[in-house]
Amino acid sequence: MRQCATMYTALSSVALLVSGASAAAYEVRSEHMLDPIKNVAFINDTGKFWEAQKDNDGFFSVIGREGAVLEADLKGVVMHSRLAYGLSRAFMATGDEKHLQLASQALNFIYEHGHDEVYGGWHTQTDSRGNRIPTGSEDNEKWLLVQTYALLGMVAMCEATNDPAVHCETLDKSIQEYDQLLWDTETKEGGYFEKNSRDFSRQFGKGIGGVLDVLNVWAMPRLLINHGAGEGAGGKEGNAAHQLTMQRYSNLSDLLMTKVVASMDSPSVKYGVASGFYTNWTIAESDTTTQVGHLYKIIWTLARMYALSPSSTEYLDAIDKLWRENKMLGAFDEQVGSPHALLDWRKGITSRQKGYWQAEQSFMAGMTVLTLDRQMGEAERDEYLEVIDKSLMFFYDRLVDPVHGDVFSQLDETGKTVVKGDKGSIYKSCFHSMELAFYAYVYSMLFRNDVSKRRVPLFYRLHNRDETKEELLVVLTPIPIEKGRLVIESVDRDGEAYTDFDSNSRTVRVRRGEGGVFRVVFGIHDK
């Protein structure tokens, strides 16, 4: 019990330091919060699981429960991008460059076969040789989800490797093309079209994914990737992609508040938020289904936005409103420890099954809010901590496959029976499982009560190959956080102490022609 109590104060240390409150009643039980290194073991094992799916050209995508390839002649672009994300995070957590090599293989498949060289954008699926396979949906051949998540792996690799010649440059070009093809220039509010024909001549609808997914997949992360004091990834201050991303981050932040969150106040929306909208951003009344996981994803998106803009207290108001709404709705199954699956915003919960990605959303919602630098009452802290703790326990105890590896897709409402055990599809790989484990590791390490232990080591492969630059200044920001709280405490390069860095600005200086694998220890310095 003593260990549990210590971990409570660890994860609520910000609130405790600000308010001076006594330790709360809730006691953490999750082993992966009490001993964060255990998350790294899962990350490493999951990387090995996906290494076994390697093909001569990319990776097999459709993978069964036991790791067997179910369809050898079908590959997904999103699956490869999500795999590259997971493997990039595996490298950042472990320092094992083999994960980076595999991530590069996944991205190379996308670069060589995923892009539509005729009309632009990204294909959904290919055969084993990389030839496009039509989806059969002429009006939605370029579904926004595919176009968005095709960029996910590039973002993670750009952050982990600082490789402007490949991943960062490709990301910048892809963002500009993405915006040119998908942004609605006809309506005042703008937004990205949800459904698109292959040639983009037919475009219609807006959706919650076009706001939440875009913010978290590339808009916010792209702003945090800063290669060279004041520079965007692979380019100078003011390069087109950087300026565009700042503009769209602002646009999407506004849409999240004025359309998605504001839909809670619509007379027709009785529970949660609307997720489908017409092109003019009026609610699509015929589309009443909302993923419960999205209710939590909105919360942690708002928390990240607030961390980057602490003067925007309206984000906190929206977080509190959504958290109360979820509690009233019973969105989180407190007995099982995971959110339910589906919601009809007119009727309430419609599916009580439990899924792998929903557990991540509730964990991230609780963790990102609890670690903000703001005052929080004891009872409120307990509520957030309970959701964090139970979500992580459910993930590792029920969703992780202890026999074959990675995670099951879907469990029944009791969380005890596997409904869908597949490990991979054209859309699914290890993205959500790796992301959850990575952030569970990072946050649990950084927010310990013992100030002397508030640190986490992460790995980056940084090189300055630009002959025109005597030095490359790389600003590292692994999590969105309020200014001045996160610092670099120490840096090693290839196992040797490295002193050419600035702690407070989190800037690592790499001289021309130099580079290597950098082990960067981040720490929290709250006053």
Short mmCIF file of C-alpha atoms in Angstrom, two decimals:
data_model
loop_
_atom_site.label_atom_id
_atom_site.label_comp_id
_atom_site.label_asym_id
_atom_site.label_seq_id
_atom_site.Cartn_x
_atom_site.Cartn_y
_atom_site.Cartn_z
CA MET A 1 0.00 0.00 0.00
CA ARG A 2 2.88 2.34 0.76
CA GLN A 3 4.19 1.99 -2.80
CA CYS A 4 0.75 2.79 -4.21
CA ALA A 5 0.43 5.91 -2.11
CA THR A 6 3.84 7.11 -3.27
CA MET A 7 2.82 6.72 -6.90
CA TYR A 8 -0.33 8.70 -6.28
CA THR A 9 1.65 11.72 -5.20
CA ALA A 10 3.99 11.11 -8.10
CA LEU A 11 1.29 11.56 -10.68
CA SER A 12 -0.53 14.34 -8.90
CA SER A 13 2.64 16.11 -7.85
CA VAL A 14 1.84 19.24 -9.84
CA ALA A 15 -1.51 19.73 -8.15
CA LEU A 16 -0.07 18.87 -4.75
CA LEU A 17 2.83 21.29 -5.10
CA VAL A 18 0.50 24.08 -6.15
CA SER A 19 -2.29 23.51 -3.66
CA GLY A 20 -0.41 22.01 -0.75
CA ALA A 21 -3.17 19.44 -0.37
CA SER A 22 -2.66 16.17 1.43
CA ALA A 23 -2.34 12.88 -0.43
CA ALA A 24 -5.66 11.69 -1.81
CA ALA A 25 -7.40 8.45 -1.04
CA TYR A 26 -7.05 6.72 -4.39
CA GLU A 27 -4.09 4.35 -4.53
CA VAL A 28 -2.57 3.32 -7.84
CA ARG A 29 -2.32 -0.40 -8.57
CA SER A 30 -1.02 -0.48 -12.13
CA GLU A 31 2.42 -2.09 -12.21
CA HIS A 32 3.25 -0.13 -15.33
CA MET A 33 2.76 3.15 -13.48
CA LEU A 34 4.53 1.98 -10.34
CA ASP A 35 7.43 0.64 -12.41
CA PRO A 36 7.40 2.61 -15.70
CA ILE A 37 10.31 0.65 -17.19
CA LYS A 38 7.89 -2.24 -17.71
CA ASN A 39 6.31 -0.22 -20.51
CA VAL A 40 9.64 -0.30 -22.35
CA ALA A 41 9.71 -4.09 -22.15
CA PHE A 42 6.30 -4.22 -23.83
CA ILE A 43 7.43 -1.73 -26.48
CA ASN A 44 10.48 -3.82 -27.28
CA ASP A 45 8.50 -7.07 -27.43
CA THR A 46 5.89 -5.50 -29.70
CA GLY A 47 8.63 -4.31 -32.04
CA LYS A 48 9.87 -7.89 -32.29
CA PHE A 49 6.33 -9.12 -33.02
CA TRP A 50 6.10 -6.82 -36.02
CA GLU A 51 9.62 -7.57 -37.17
CA ALA A 52 8.36 -11.10 -37.85
CA GLN A 53 5.83 -9.65 -40.32
CA LYS A 54 8.56 -8.21 -42.53
CA ASP A 55 8.20 -8.87 -46.24
CA ASN A 56 10.66 -8.30 -49.05
CA ASP A 57 8.80 -5.10 -49.83
CA GLY A 58 7.28 -3.58 -46.72
CA PHE A 59 5.33 -5.67 -44.23
CA PHE A 60 2.43 -8.06 -44.34
CA SER A 61 -0.65 -6.19 -43.16
CA VAL A 62 -3.47 -8.64 -42.47
CA ILE A 63 -2.28 -10.53 -39.40
CA GLY A 64 -4.29 -12.99 -37.32
CA ARG A 65 -4.41 -13.50 -33.58
CA GLU A 66 -1.45 -15.88 -33.50
CA GLY A 67 0.70 -13.76 -35.81
CA ALA A 68 -0.07 -15.68 -38.99
CA VAL A 69 -0.38 -13.82 -42.29
CA LEU A 70 -4.02 -14.08 -43.39
CA GLU A 71 -3.78 -12.24 -46.73
CA ALA A 72 -0.32 -12.12 -48.25
CA ASP A 73 -1.40 -10.12 -51.30
CA LEU A 74 -2.96 -7.15 -49.50
CA LYS A 75 -1.09 -4.28 -47.89
CA GLY A 76 -2.34 -1.08 -46.27
CA VAL A 77 -0.73 2.34 -46.51
CA VAL A 78 -2.14 3.40 -43.14
CA MET A 79 -0.96 0.15 -41.57
CA HIS A 80 2.60 0.83 -42.75
CA SER A 81 2.49 4.42 -41.53
CA ARG A 82 1.17 3.42 -38.13
CA LEU A 83 3.82 0.71 -37.93
CA ALA A 84 6.53 3.26 -38.68
CA TYR A 85 5.18 5.42 -35.87
CA GLY A 86 5.24 2.56 -33.38
CA LEU A 87 8.74 1.46 -34.34
CA SER A 88 10.05 5.04 -34.20
CA ARG A 89 8.72 5.33 -30.66
CA ALA A 90 10.31 1.97 -29.88
CA PHE A 91 13.68 3.40 -30.88
CA MET A 92 13.11 6.55 -28.82
CA ALA A 93 12.33 4.44 -25.74
CA THR A 94 15.05 1.80 -26.15
CA GLY A 95 17.83 3.25 -28.31
CA ASP A 96 17.81 0.08 -30.42
CA GLU A 97 18.47 1.20 -33.99
CA LYS A 98 16.96 -1.98 -35.36
CA HIS A 99 13.56 -0.46 -34.65
CA LEU A 100 14.53 2.53 -36.79
CA GLN A 101 15.64 0.30 -39.64
CA LEU A 102 12.28 -1.45 -39.61
CA ALA A 103 10.44 1.88 -39.42
CA SER A 104 12.39 3.06 -42.46
CA GLN A 105 11.39 -0.09 -44.33
CA ALA A 106 7.74 0.60 -43.59
CA LEU A 107 8.03 4.20 -44.75
CA ASN A 108 9.98 3.28 -47.87
CA PHE A 109 7.06 1.10 -48.90
CA ILE A 110 4.77 4.12 -48.59
CA TYR A 111 7.16 6.41 -50.45
CA GLU A 112 7.59 3.93 -53.30
CA HIS A 113 4.05 2.58 -53.63
CA GLY A 114 1.60 4.59 -51.52
CA HIS A 115 1.51 7.94 -53.28
CA ASP A 116 -0.92 8.52 -56.16
CA GLU A 117 1.35 9.93 -58.84
CA VAL A 118 -1.62 10.75 -61.08
CA TYR A 119 -3.97 12.70 -58.81
CA GLY A 120 -1.98 13.22 -55.63
CA GLY A 121 -2.75 12.01 -52.15
CA TRP A 122 -2.34 8.46 -50.87
CA HIS A 123 -3.74 5.11 -51.90
CA THR A 124 -5.61 3.02 -49.35
CA GLN A 125 -4.33 -0.43 -50.27
CA THR A 126 -2.02 -2.27 -52.64
CA ASP A 127 -1.14 -5.82 -53.56
CA SER A 128 2.06 -7.40 -52.28
CA ARG A 129 4.06 -5.77 -55.07
CA GLY A 130 2.73 -2.28 -54.34
CA ASN A 131 0.16 -2.02 -57.14
CA ARG A 132 -2.92 0.00 -56.19
CA ILE A 133 -6.10 -1.91 -55.36
CA PRO A 134 -9.24 0.25 -55.66
CA THR A 135 -11.41 0.36 -52.54
CA GLY A 136 -14.65 0.05 -54.50
CA SER A 137 -15.95 3.33 -53.11
CA GLU A 138 -15.67 5.79 -55.97
CA ASP A 139 -16.92 8.73 -53.91
CA ASN A 140 -14.53 8.01 -51.05
CA GLU A 141 -11.44 6.50 -52.64
CA LYS A 142 -9.39 9.14 -50.82
CA TRP A 143 -10.98 8.89 -47.37
CA LEU A 144 -9.66 11.62 -45.09
CA LEU A 145 -8.58 9.13 -42.43
CA VAL A 146 -6.22 7.48 -44.92
CA GLN A 147 -4.84 10.80 -46.13
CA THR A 148 -4.22 11.90 -42.55
CA TYR A 149 -2.68 8.76 -41.12
CA ALA A 150 -0.44 8.29 -44.15
CA LEU A 151 1.60 11.15 -42.64
CA LEU A 152 1.82 9.70 -39.12
CA GLY A 153 4.97 7.64 -39.59
CA MET A 154 6.77 10.50 -41.33
CA VAL A 155 6.09 12.75 -38.35
CA ALA A 156 7.50 10.25 -35.86
CA MET A 157 10.58 9.51 -37.96
CA CYS A 158 11.22 13.19 -38.55
CA GLU A 159 11.17 13.73 -34.79
CA ALA A 160 13.35 10.72 -33.99
CA THR A 161 15.98 11.13 -36.71
CA ASN A 162 16.16 14.77 -37.80
CA ASP A 163 16.55 13.58 -41.38
CA PRO A 164 15.59 16.56 -43.55
CA ALA A 165 16.78 14.88 -46.73
CA VAL A 166 14.17 12.11 -46.44
CA HIS A 167 11.47 12.06 -43.79
CA CYS A 168 11.23 15.74 -42.82
CA GLU A 169 11.31 16.98 -46.39
CA THR A 170 8.75 14.38 -47.48
CA LEU A 171 6.56 15.36 -44.55
CA ASP A 172 6.71 19.05 -45.46
CA LYS A 173 5.82 18.37 -49.08
CA SER A 174 3.04 16.00 -48.04
CA ILE A 175 1.49 18.55 -45.67
CA GLN A 176 1.36 21.14 -48.43
CA GLU A 177 -0.18 18.70 -50.89
CA TYR A 178 -2.62 17.46 -48.25
CA ASP A 179 -3.85 20.97 -47.59
CA GLN A 180 -4.09 21.89 -51.26
CA LEU A 181 -6.19 18.82 -52.06
CA LEU A 182 -8.38 18.59 -48.97
CA TRP A 183 -8.97 22.01 -47.41
CA ASP A 184 -12.35 23.58 -48.12
CA THR A 185 -11.74 27.05 -49.53
CA GLU A 186 -15.40 27.73 -50.33
CA THR A 187 -16.92 27.93 -46.84
CA LYS A 188 -15.97 30.57 -44.29
CA GLU A 189 -15.11 28.03 -41.60
CA GLY A 190 -12.99 25.86 -43.89
CA GLY A 191 -12.03 22.42 -42.66
CA TYR A 192 -10.90 19.24 -44.38
CA PHE A 193 -13.32 17.24 -46.52
CA GLU A 194 -14.16 13.85 -45.06
CA LYS A 195 -15.04 12.05 -48.30
CA ASN A 196 -13.10 12.46 -51.52
CA SER A 197 -13.09 10.78 -54.91
CA ARG A 198 -9.75 9.61 -56.25
CA ASP A 199 -9.25 12.71 -58.39
CA PHE A 200 -10.72 15.01 -55.69
CA SER A 201 -13.39 16.26 -58.08
CA ARG A 202 -16.11 15.14 -55.64
CA GLN A 203 -15.66 16.21 -52.04
CA PHE A 204 -18.20 16.47 -49.26
CA GLY A 205 -18.79 16.26 -45.54
CA LYS A 206 -16.77 17.22 -42.50
CA GLY A 207 -16.14 15.14 -39.41
CA ILE A 208 -14.63 14.90 -35.98
CA GLY A 209 -11.66 12.99 -37.42
CA GLY A 210 -10.79 15.91 -39.68
CA VAL A 211 -10.23 17.96 -36.54
CA LEU A 212 -9.00 15.57 -33.83
CA ASP A 213 -6.90 13.32 -36.03
CA VAL A 214 -5.28 16.14 -37.96
CA LEU A 215 -4.41 18.05 -34.79
CA ASN A 216 -2.75 15.03 -33.20
CA VAL A 217 -1.27 13.29 -36.25
CA TRP A 218 0.60 16.19 -37.83
CA ALA A 219 -0.53 19.73 -36.97
CA MET A 220 0.50 19.82 -33.31
CA PRO A 221 3.49 17.43 -33.61
CA ARG A 222 4.79 19.31 -36.65
CA LEU A 223 4.86 22.52 -34.64
CA LEU A 224 6.85 20.80 -31.90
CA ILE A 225 9.48 19.51 -34.33
CA ASN A 226 11.91 22.38 -34.52
CA HIS A 227 15.15 21.77 -36.38
CA GLY A 228 17.35 24.79 -35.90
CA ALA A 229 16.54 27.70 -33.60
CA GLY A 230 13.28 29.05 -34.94
CA GLU A 231 13.26 26.75 -37.96
CA GLY A 232 10.70 24.27 -39.09
CA ALA A 233 11.62 20.70 -39.94
CA GLY A 234 14.06 20.68 -42.82
CA GLY A 235 13.67 24.35 -43.59
CA LYS A 236 14.10 27.94 -42.45
CA GLU A 237 11.79 30.08 -40.35
CA GLY A 238 8.83 30.90 -42.50
CA ASN A 239 9.05 27.92 -44.83
CA ALA A 240 5.74 27.15 -46.44
CA ALA A 241 4.96 23.99 -44.49
CA HIS A 242 5.76 25.57 -41.14
CA GLN A 243 3.65 28.64 -41.79
CA LEU A 244 0.83 26.53 -43.16
CA THR A 245 0.90 24.26 -40.12
CA MET A 246 0.68 27.20 -37.73
CA GLN A 247 -2.33 28.50 -39.65
CA ARG A 248 -4.12 25.16 -39.74
CA TYR A 249 -3.37 24.49 -36.08
CA SER A 250 -5.15 27.75 -35.31
CA ASN A 251 -8.04 26.93 -37.67
CA LEU A 252 -8.52 23.43 -36.30
CA SER A 253 -8.27 24.52 -32.67
CA ASP A 254 -11.08 26.95 -33.38
CA LEU A 255 -13.17 24.29 -35.15
CA LEU A 256 -12.69 21.90 -32.25
CA MET A 257 -14.17 24.47 -29.87
CA THR A 258 -16.81 26.12 -32.06
CA LYS A 259 -18.13 23.06 -33.89
CA VAL A 260 -17.25 19.81 -32.12
CA VAL A 261 -17.34 20.85 -28.45
CA ALA A 262 -20.12 23.34 -29.15
CA SER A 263 -22.31 20.53 -30.54
CA MET A 264 -22.88 19.48 -26.91
CA ASP A 265 -25.20 22.48 -26.63
CA SER A 266 -27.29 21.53 -29.66
CA PRO A 267 -30.89 20.65 -28.69
CA SER A 268 -30.68 17.45 -30.74
CA VAL A 269 -27.45 16.17 -29.16
CA LYS A 270 -28.50 14.63 -25.85
CA TYR A 271 -25.27 12.79 -25.05
CA GLY A 272 -21.65 13.53 -25.87
CA VAL A 273 -20.84 15.34 -29.10
CA ALA A 274 -21.79 15.03 -32.74
CA SER A 275 -19.17 13.43 -34.96
CA GLY A 276 -20.57 13.91 -38.46
CA PHE A 277 -21.18 17.26 -40.11
CA TYR A 278 -22.28 18.51 -43.49
CA THR A 279 -19.87 20.55 -45.57
CA ASN A 280 -21.13 23.81 -44.01
CA TRP A 281 -20.51 22.40 -40.50
CA THR A 282 -24.15 21.88 -39.61
CA ILE A 283 -24.70 18.64 -37.70
CA ALA A 284 -25.50 15.62 -39.88
CA GLU A 285 -28.69 14.61 -38.05
CA SER A 286 -28.81 11.20 -39.75
CA ASP A 287 -25.36 10.26 -38.44
CA THR A 288 -25.92 9.84 -34.71
CA THR A 289 -23.03 7.47 -33.92
CA THR A 290 -20.03 8.74 -31.97
CA GLN A 291 -17.04 6.69 -30.90
CA VAL A 292 -16.82 6.90 -27.11
CA GLY A 293 -13.05 6.98 -27.46
CA HIS A 294 -13.39 10.30 -29.24
CA LEU A 295 -15.01 11.85 -26.16
CA TYR A 296 -11.77 11.17 -24.31
CA LYS A 297 -9.56 12.09 -27.25
CA ILE A 298 -11.13 15.54 -27.30
CA ILE A 299 -10.13 15.97 -23.66
CA TRP A 300 -6.48 15.11 -24.13
CA THR A 301 -6.30 17.18 -27.30
CA LEU A 302 -7.62 20.18 -25.37
CA ALA A 303 -5.14 19.48 -22.56
CA ARG A 304 -2.27 19.49 -25.04
CA MET A 305 -3.56 22.71 -26.57
CA TYR A 306 -3.79 24.33 -23.15
CA ALA A 307 -0.22 23.27 -22.32
CA LEU A 308 0.95 25.15 -25.40
CA SER A 309 -1.28 28.14 -24.64
CA PRO A 310 -1.92 28.40 -20.88
CA SER A 311 -3.75 31.71 -21.26
CA SER A 312 -6.53 29.92 -23.17
CA THR A 313 -8.58 29.01 -20.12
CA GLU A 314 -11.57 28.22 -22.32
CA TYR A 315 -9.82 24.92 -23.04
CA LEU A 316 -9.93 24.07 -19.33
CA ASP A 317 -13.62 24.93 -19.19
CA ALA A 318 -14.27 22.60 -22.12
CA ILE A 319 -12.23 19.83 -20.48
CA ASP A 320 -14.22 20.08 -17.27
CA LYS A 321 -17.50 20.11 -19.17
CA LEU A 322 -16.60 17.03 -21.21
CA TRP A 323 -15.27 15.14 -18.19
CA ARG A 324 -18.55 15.74 -16.33
CA GLU A 325 -20.49 14.72 -19.43
CA ASN A 326 -18.57 11.45 -19.71
CA LYS A 327 -19.19 10.72 -16.05
CA MET A 328 -22.91 11.44 -16.35
CA LEU A 329 -23.11 9.32 -19.48
CA GLY A 330 -21.28 6.41 -17.89
CA ALA A 331 -18.80 6.45 -20.77
CA PHE A 332 -16.15 4.77 -18.64
CA ASP A 333 -16.93 1.32 -17.25
CA GLU A 334 -15.51 1.64 -13.74
CA GLN A 335 -15.98 -2.04 -12.98
CA VAL A 336 -14.08 -3.25 -16.04
CA GLY A 337 -11.73 -0.29 -16.35
CA SER A 338 -12.24 0.87 -19.92
CA PRO A 339 -14.52 3.10 -22.00
CA HIS A 340 -17.44 1.57 -23.82
CA ALA A 341 -17.26 1.44 -27.62
CA LEU A 342 -20.15 3.34 -29.20
CA LEU A 343 -22.62 6.09 -28.44
CA ASP A 344 -25.80 7.29 -30.12
CA TRP A 345 -25.89 10.96 -29.23
CA ARG A 346 -29.68 10.85 -29.08
CA LYS A 347 -30.05 7.67 -27.02
CA GLY A 348 -26.84 7.01 -25.07
CA ILE A 349 -24.40 4.08 -25.03
CA THR A 350 -25.17 1.55 -27.77
CA SER A 351 -22.16 -0.81 -27.57
CA ARG A 352 -20.45 -1.80 -24.34
CA GLN A 353 -17.67 -3.78 -25.98
CA LYS A 354 -14.14 -2.75 -25.10
CA GLY A 355 -11.46 -1.88 -27.65
CA TYR A 356 -7.70 -1.44 -27.76
CA TRP A 357 -7.72 2.16 -28.92
CA GLN A 358 -10.43 3.34 -26.53
CA ALA A 359 -8.34 2.32 -23.51
CA GLU A 360 -5.55 4.53 -24.78
CA GLN A 361 -7.86 7.53 -25.08
CA SER A 362 -9.12 7.37 -21.49
CA PHE A 363 -5.57 6.92 -20.18
CA MET A 364 -4.26 9.86 -22.20
CA ALA A 365 -7.21 12.06 -21.25
CA GLY A 366 -6.61 11.54 -17.56
CA MET A 367 -2.83 11.76 -17.71
CA THR A 368 -2.53 14.90 -19.83
CA VAL A 369 -5.05 16.77 -17.69
CA LEU A 370 -3.64 15.60 -14.36
CA THR A 371 -0.12 16.70 -15.24
CA LEU A 372 -1.07 20.23 -16.31
CA ASP A 373 0.36 23.01 -14.17
CA ARG A 374 -2.88 24.04 -12.53
CA GLN A 375 -4.66 23.72 -9.22
CA MET A 376 -6.97 20.75 -8.79
CA GLY A 377 -9.07 19.63 -5.85
CA GLU A 378 -8.43 16.33 -4.13
CA ALA A 379 -11.67 14.67 -5.24
CA GLU A 380 -11.12 15.77 -8.83
CA ARG A 381 -7.57 14.42 -8.82
CA ASP A 382 -8.87 11.11 -7.56
CA GLU A 383 -11.34 10.88 -10.44
CA TYR A 384 -8.65 11.44 -13.05
CA LEU A 385 -6.19 9.15 -11.35
CA GLU A 386 -8.70 6.31 -11.12
CA VAL A 387 -9.41 6.47 -14.85
CA ILE A 388 -5.67 6.57 -15.63
CA ASP A 389 -4.87 3.65 -13.37
CA LYS A 390 -7.77 1.42 -14.41
CA SER A 391 -7.26 2.12 -18.11
CA LEU A 392 -3.63 1.08 -17.96
CA MET A 393 -4.39 -2.02 -15.92
CA PHE A 394 -7.13 -3.01 -18.36
CA PHE A 395 -4.79 -2.52 -21.28
CA TYR A 396 -2.03 -4.73 -19.90
CA ASP A 397 -4.19 -7.27 -18.07
CA ARG A 398 -6.89 -7.81 -20.71
CA LEU A 399 -5.92 -6.38 -24.09
CA VAL A 400 -2.27 -7.41 -24.33
CA ASP A 401 -1.88 -10.92 -25.73
CA PRO A 402 0.58 -12.61 -23.35
CA VAL A 403 1.02 -15.60 -25.65
CA HIS A 404 1.45 -14.25 -29.17
CA GLY A 405 2.20 -10.56 -28.61
CA ASP A 406 0.77 -7.08 -29.25
CA VAL A 407 -2.92 -6.54 -28.43
CA PHE A 408 -6.37 -7.90 -29.25
CA SER A 409 -8.68 -5.60 -31.20
CA GLN A 410 -11.97 -6.03 -29.36
CA LEU A 411 -13.27 -7.63 -26.17
CA ASP A 412 -16.83 -8.22 -25.01
CA GLU A 413 -18.53 -5.91 -22.52
CA THR A 414 -17.07 -7.83 -19.57
CA GLY A 415 -13.56 -7.41 -20.91
CA LYS A 416 -12.95 -11.13 -20.48
CA THR A 417 -13.79 -12.62 -23.87
CA VAL A 418 -11.92 -11.83 -27.08
CA VAL A 419 -14.39 -10.80 -29.76
CA LYS A 420 -11.81 -9.80 -32.35
CA GLY A 421 -8.26 -11.03 -31.89
CA ASP A 422 -6.63 -9.88 -35.11
CA LYS A 423 -3.36 -7.99 -34.81
CA GLY A 424 -3.20 -6.31 -38.19
CA SER A 425 -5.33 -5.05 -41.07
CA ILE A 426 -4.92 -2.47 -43.81
CA TYR A 427 -5.64 0.11 -41.09
CA LYS A 428 -4.32 -1.49 -37.89
CA SER A 429 -0.83 -2.25 -36.66
CA CYS A 430 0.86 -1.29 -33.39
CA PHE A 431 0.15 2.45 -33.37
CA HIS A 432 -2.25 2.70 -30.44
CA SER A 433 -0.52 0.06 -28.33
CA MET A 434 2.92 1.60 -28.83
CA GLU A 435 1.64 5.13 -28.31
CA LEU A 436 -0.04 4.21 -25.03
CA ALA A 437 3.01 2.35 -23.72
CA PHE A 438 5.37 5.14 -24.82
CA TYR A 439 3.43 7.91 -23.10
CA ALA A 440 2.74 5.77 -20.03
CA TYR A 441 6.51 5.44 -19.76
CA VAL A 442 7.30 9.11 -20.39
CA TYR A 443 4.65 10.64 -18.14
CA SER A 444 5.08 8.13 -15.32
CA MET A 445 8.83 8.73 -15.28
CA LEU A 446 8.58 12.52 -15.44
CA PHE A 447 5.92 13.06 -12.79
CA ARG A 448 7.30 11.23 -9.79
CA ASN A 449 6.88 12.77 -6.35
CA ASP A 450 10.58 12.39 -5.63
CA VAL A 451 12.04 15.45 -7.36
CA SER A 452 15.41 13.73 -7.72
CA LYS A 453 13.82 11.03 -9.90
CA ARG A 454 11.68 13.17 -12.21
CA ARG A 455 13.48 12.34 -15.42
CA VAL A 456 13.18 10.14 -18.48
CA PRO A 457 15.85 9.14 -21.04
CA LEU A 458 14.86 9.19 -24.71
CA PHE A 459 16.93 8.46 -27.80
CA TYR A 460 17.37 10.45 -31.01
CA ARG A 461 19.55 9.84 -34.04
CA LEU A 462 20.79 13.27 -35.06
CA HIS A 463 23.18 14.19 -37.88
CA ASN A 464 24.25 17.43 -39.49
CA ARG A 465 24.89 16.48 -43.11
CA ASP A 466 24.21 19.95 -44.48
CA GLU A 467 27.54 21.28 -45.79
CA THR A 468 26.16 24.83 -45.68
CA LYS A 469 25.50 24.71 -41.92
CA GLU A 470 28.33 24.88 -39.45
CA GLU A 471 25.93 23.86 -36.72
CA LEU A 472 22.45 22.41 -36.50
CA LEU A 473 20.35 23.43 -33.51
CA VAL A 474 17.73 20.83 -32.68
CA VAL A 475 15.02 21.73 -30.19
CA LEU A 476 13.54 18.59 -28.59
CA THR A 477 9.98 18.59 -27.25
CA PRO A 478 8.74 15.03 -26.62
CA ILE A 479 5.45 16.13 -25.04
CA PRO A 480 3.37 19.31 -25.28
CA ILE A 481 4.05 21.07 -21.98
CA GLU A 482 3.93 24.54 -20.48
CA LYS A 483 6.97 26.71 -21.14
CA GLY A 484 9.84 26.33 -18.70
CA ARG A 485 8.76 23.07 -17.07
CA LEU A 486 10.66 20.54 -19.19
CA VAL A 487 14.45 20.74 -19.43
CA ILE A 488 17.35 18.64 -20.68
CA GLU A 489 19.43 17.38 -17.76
CA SER A 490 22.15 15.49 -19.62
CA VAL A 491 23.09 14.17 -23.06
CA ASP A 492 25.24 11.26 -24.22
CA ARG A 493 26.29 10.68 -27.83
CA ASP A 494 27.11 7.10 -28.76
CA GLY A 495 27.69 6.32 -25.11
CA GLU A 496 29.97 9.28 -24.37
CA ALA A 497 29.07 12.42 -22.40
CA TYR A 498 28.02 15.29 -24.69
CA THR A 499 27.96 18.85 -23.40
CA ASP A 500 26.96 20.89 -26.44
CA PHE A 501 23.36 21.54 -25.44
CA ASP A 502 21.24 24.16 -23.70
CA SER A 503 19.17 22.79 -20.85
CA ASN A 504 16.35 25.32 -20.59
CA SER A 505 15.65 25.69 -24.31
CA ARG A 506 16.13 21.91 -24.79
CA THR A 507 18.46 22.59 -27.71
CA VAL A 508 21.12 20.13 -28.86
CA ARG A 509 23.85 21.55 -31.11
CA VAL A 510 25.26 19.24 -33.79
CA ARG A 511 28.38 20.42 -35.62
CA ARG A 512 28.78 20.04 -39.37
CA GLY A 513 29.61 16.49 -40.39
CA GLU A 514 28.92 15.14 -36.91
CA GLY A 515 26.12 13.04 -35.47
CA GLY A 516 25.17 9.80 -33.81
CA VAL A 517 22.65 8.33 -31.41
CA PHE A 518 21.93 10.80 -28.63
CA ARG A 519 20.58 9.68 -25.27
CA VAL A 520 18.79 12.75 -23.94
CA VAL A 521 17.62 12.82 -20.33
CA PHE A 522 14.64 15.12 -19.82
CA GLY A 523 13.56 16.36 -16.41
CA ILE A 524 10.67 18.28 -14.88
CA HIS A 525 11.66 21.44 -13.03
CA ASP A 526 8.48 22.69 -11.39
CA LYS A 527 8.82 25.44 -8.82
#
